[in-house]
Structures are given as structure tokens and as C-alpha cells.
PDB file of C-alpha atoms in Angstrom:
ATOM      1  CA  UNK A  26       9.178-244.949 -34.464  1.00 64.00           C
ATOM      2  CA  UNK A  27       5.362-244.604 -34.042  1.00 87.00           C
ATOM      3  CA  UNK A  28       5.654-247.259 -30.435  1.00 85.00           C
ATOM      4  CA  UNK A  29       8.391-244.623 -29.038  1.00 88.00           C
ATOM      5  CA  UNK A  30       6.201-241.490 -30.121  1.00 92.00           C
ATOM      6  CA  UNK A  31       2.856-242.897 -28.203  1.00 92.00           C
ATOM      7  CA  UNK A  32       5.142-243.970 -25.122  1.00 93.00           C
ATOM      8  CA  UNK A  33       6.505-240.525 -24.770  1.00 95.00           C
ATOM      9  CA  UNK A  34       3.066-238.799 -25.315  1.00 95.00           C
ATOM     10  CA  UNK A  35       1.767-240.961 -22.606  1.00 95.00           C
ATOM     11  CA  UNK A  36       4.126-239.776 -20.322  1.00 95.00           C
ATOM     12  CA  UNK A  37       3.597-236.134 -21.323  1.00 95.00           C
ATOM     13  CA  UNK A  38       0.103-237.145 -20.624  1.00 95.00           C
ATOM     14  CA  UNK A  39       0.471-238.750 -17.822  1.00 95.00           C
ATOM     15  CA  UNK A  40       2.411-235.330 -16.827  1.00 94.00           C
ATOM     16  CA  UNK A  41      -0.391-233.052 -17.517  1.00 96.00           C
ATOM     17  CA  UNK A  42      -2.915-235.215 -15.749  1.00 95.00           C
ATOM     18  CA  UNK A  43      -0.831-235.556 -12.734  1.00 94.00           C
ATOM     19  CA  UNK A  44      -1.563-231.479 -12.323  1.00 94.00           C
ATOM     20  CA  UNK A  45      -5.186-231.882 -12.035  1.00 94.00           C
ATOM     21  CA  UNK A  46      -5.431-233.944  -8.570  1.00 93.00           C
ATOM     22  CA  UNK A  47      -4.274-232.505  -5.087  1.00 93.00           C
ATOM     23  CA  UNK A  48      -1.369-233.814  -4.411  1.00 91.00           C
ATOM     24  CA  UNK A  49      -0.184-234.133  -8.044  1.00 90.00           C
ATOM     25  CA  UNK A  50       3.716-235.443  -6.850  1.00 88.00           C
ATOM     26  CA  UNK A  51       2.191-238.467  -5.925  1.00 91.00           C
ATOM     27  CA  UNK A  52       0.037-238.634  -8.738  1.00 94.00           C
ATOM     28  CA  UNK A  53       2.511-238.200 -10.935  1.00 93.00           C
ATOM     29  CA  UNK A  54       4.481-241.234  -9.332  1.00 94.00           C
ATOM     30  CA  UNK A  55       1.356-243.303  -9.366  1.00 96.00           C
ATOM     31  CA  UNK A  56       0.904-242.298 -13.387  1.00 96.00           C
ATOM     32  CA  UNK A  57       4.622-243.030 -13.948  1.00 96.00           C
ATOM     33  CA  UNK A  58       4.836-246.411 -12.189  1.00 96.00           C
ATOM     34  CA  UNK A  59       1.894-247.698 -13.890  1.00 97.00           C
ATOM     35  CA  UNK A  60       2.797-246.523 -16.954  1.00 96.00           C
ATOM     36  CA  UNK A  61       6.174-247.972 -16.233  1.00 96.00           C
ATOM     37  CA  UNK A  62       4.895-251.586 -15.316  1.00 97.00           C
ATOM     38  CA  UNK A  63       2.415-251.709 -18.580  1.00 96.00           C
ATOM     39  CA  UNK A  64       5.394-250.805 -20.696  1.00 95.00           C
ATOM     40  CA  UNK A  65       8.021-253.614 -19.648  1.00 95.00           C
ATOM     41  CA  UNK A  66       4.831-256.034 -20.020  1.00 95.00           C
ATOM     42  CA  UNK A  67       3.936-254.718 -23.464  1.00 94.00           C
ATOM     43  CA  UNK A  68       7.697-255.396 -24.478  1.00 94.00           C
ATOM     44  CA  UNK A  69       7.946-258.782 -23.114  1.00 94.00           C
ATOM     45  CA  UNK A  70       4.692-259.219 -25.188  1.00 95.00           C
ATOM     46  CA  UNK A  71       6.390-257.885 -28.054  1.00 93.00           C
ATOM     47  CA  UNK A  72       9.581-259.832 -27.581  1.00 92.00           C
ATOM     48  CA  UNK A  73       7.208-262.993 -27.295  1.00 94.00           C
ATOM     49  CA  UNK A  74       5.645-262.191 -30.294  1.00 95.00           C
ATOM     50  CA  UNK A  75       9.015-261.180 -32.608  1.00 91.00           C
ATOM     51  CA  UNK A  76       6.632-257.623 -32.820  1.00 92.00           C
ATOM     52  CA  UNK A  77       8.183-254.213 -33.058  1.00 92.00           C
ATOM     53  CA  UNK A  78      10.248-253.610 -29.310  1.00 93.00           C
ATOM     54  CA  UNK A  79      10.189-250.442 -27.158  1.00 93.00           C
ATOM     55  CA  UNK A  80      13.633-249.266 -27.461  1.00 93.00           C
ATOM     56  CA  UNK A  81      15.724-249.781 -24.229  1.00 93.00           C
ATOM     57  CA  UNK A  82      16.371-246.005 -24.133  1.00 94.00           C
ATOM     58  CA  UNK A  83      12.596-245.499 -23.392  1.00 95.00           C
ATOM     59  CA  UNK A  84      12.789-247.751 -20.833  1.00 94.00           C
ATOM     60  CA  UNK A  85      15.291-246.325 -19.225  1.00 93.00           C
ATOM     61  CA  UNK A  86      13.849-243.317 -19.598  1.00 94.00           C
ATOM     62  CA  UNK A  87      10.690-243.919 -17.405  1.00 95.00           C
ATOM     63  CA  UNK A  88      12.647-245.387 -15.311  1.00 93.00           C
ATOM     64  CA  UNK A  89      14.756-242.005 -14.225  1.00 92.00           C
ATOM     65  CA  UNK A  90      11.602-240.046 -14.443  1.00 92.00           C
ATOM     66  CA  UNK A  91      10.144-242.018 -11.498  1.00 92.00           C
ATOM     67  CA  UNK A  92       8.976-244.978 -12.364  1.00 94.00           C
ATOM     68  CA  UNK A  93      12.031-247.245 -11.305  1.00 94.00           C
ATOM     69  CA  UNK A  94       9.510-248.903  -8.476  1.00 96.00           C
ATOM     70  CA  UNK A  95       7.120-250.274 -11.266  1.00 96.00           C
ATOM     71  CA  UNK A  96      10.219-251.206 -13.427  1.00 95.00           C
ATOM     72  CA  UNK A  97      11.688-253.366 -10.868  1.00 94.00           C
ATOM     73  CA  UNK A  98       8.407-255.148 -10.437  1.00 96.00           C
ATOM     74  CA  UNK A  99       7.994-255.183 -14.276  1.00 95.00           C
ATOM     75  CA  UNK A 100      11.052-256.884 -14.247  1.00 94.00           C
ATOM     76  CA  UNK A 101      10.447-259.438 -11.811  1.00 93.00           C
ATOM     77  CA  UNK A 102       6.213-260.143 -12.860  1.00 95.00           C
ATOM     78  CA  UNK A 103       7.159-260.594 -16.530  1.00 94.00           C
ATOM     79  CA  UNK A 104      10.653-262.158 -16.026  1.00 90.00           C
ATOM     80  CA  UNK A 105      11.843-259.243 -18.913  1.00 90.00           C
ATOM     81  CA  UNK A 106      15.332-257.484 -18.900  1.00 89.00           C
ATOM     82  CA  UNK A 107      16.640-259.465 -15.486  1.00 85.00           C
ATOM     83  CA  UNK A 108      20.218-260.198 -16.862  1.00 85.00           C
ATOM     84  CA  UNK A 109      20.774-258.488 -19.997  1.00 85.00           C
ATOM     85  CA  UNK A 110      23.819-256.458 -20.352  1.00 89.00           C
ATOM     86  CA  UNK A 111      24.212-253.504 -20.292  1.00 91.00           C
ATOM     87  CA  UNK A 112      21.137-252.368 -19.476  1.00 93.00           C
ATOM     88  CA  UNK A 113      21.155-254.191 -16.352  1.00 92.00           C
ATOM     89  CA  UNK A 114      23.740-251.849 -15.244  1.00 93.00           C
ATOM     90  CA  UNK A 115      22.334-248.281 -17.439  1.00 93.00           C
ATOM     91  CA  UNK A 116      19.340-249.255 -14.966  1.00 93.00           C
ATOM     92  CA  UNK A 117      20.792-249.906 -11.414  1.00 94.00           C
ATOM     93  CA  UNK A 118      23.043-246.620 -12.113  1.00 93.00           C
ATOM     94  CA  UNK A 119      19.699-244.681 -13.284  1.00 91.00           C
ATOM     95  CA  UNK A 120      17.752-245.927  -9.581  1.00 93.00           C
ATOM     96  CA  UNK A 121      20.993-244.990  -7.752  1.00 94.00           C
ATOM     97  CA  UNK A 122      21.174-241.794  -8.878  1.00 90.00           C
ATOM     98  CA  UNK A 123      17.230-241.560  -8.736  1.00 89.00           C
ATOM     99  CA  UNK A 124      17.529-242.351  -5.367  1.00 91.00           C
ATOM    100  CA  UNK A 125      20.419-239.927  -4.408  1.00 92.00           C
ATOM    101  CA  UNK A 126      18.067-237.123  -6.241  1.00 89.00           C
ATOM    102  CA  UNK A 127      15.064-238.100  -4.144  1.00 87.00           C
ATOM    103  CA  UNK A 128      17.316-237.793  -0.979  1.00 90.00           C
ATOM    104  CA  UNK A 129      18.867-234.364  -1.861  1.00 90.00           C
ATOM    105  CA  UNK A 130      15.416-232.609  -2.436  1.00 86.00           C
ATOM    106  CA  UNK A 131      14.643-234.024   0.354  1.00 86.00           C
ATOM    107  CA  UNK A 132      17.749-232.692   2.487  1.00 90.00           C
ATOM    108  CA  UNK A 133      17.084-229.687   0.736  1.00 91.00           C
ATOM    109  CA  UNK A 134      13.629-229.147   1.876  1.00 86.00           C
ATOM    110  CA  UNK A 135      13.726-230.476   5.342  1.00 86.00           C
ATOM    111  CA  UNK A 136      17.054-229.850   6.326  1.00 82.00           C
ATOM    112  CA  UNK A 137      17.445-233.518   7.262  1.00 76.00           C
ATOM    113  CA  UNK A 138      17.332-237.229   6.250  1.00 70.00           C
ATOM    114  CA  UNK A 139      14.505-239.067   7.882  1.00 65.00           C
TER     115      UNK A 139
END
């Protein structure tokens, strides 16, 4: 319970700290993707190590808020939640629709894709 509590406050942090630079979107998606990559590591630790897990939720979870990018490479540097079913597909359908959320705004502010 405590591991879940400190990742979301991290990522409340990581929120409020994003607000303090100049362009704090891309802050934000730096904070997010590091936070992101450091998380899947610390659970492949944990798994390692039969310690206390981050629950798959949270992971999926930082990975809808943004950091998707740093979960993918998470995934591939520490070899950690590659096959395993079903988050494999909770993940793929959380970047999709991260993706088609990225593209809207985008639509929505420029009036056109790329």
C-alpha cells in the first residue's frame, strides 16, 4: 500500500514541478517518462528480489498519463512485462488511445494533422 502511495505522490509531484519551468508540457512529459522508466526498473528489481511489486494498475496508470515512451523502453532495457497477459494488451490499448488523444488536441488546436 505504502509503494503505490509514494508512486502516485511522485507523480503529483512530478505534476506540480512540471508548472515551474517554461514550457511545462514538455516538462511534464520529461518528469513522466522518467518517472515511468525508474518505475518498471524498480519492479523488475522487486520481482528479482520476491520484494513487495508495484501493482500493474500503477503501471498502467503512468503509462496513460504520458509516460507510454519510457514504458516501452522500460520494457525492452529491463526485459519486464514483454509477454504477460493481459496487461500486454490493457497497455497497447492505453498507447492507442494515448496516441489518438495526442492527435485530437492536436487537430483541435491546429486545425490539421502534421
Amino acid at each position: 500500500m505504502r509503494l503505490n502511495l509514494v508512486c502516485y505522490l511522485l507523480l503529483a509531484l512530478a505534476f506540480a514541478a512540471s508548472w515551474f519551468f517554461l514550457h511545462p508540457l514538455w516538462m511534464w512529459m520529461l518528469l513522466v517518462n522518467l518517472l515511468t522508466l525508474a518505475l518498471y526498473g524498480v519492479d523488475k528489481l522487486a520481482a528479482i528480489n520476491a520484494w513487495r511489486r508495484v501493482p500493474e494498475l500503477t503501471l498502467l496508470a503512468y503509462g496513460v498519463v504520458g509516460g507510454w515512451p519510457g514504458a516501452l523502453c522500460g520494457q525492452q532495457l529491463f526485459r519486464h512485462k514483454t509477454s504477460k497477459q493481459p496487461f500486454k494488451t490493457w497497455f497497447i490499448l492505453s498507447v492507442v488511445l494515448n496516441v489518438a488523444a495526442i492527435a485530437a488536441l492536436w487537430y483541435a488546436v491546429y486545425g490539421r494533422f502534421l
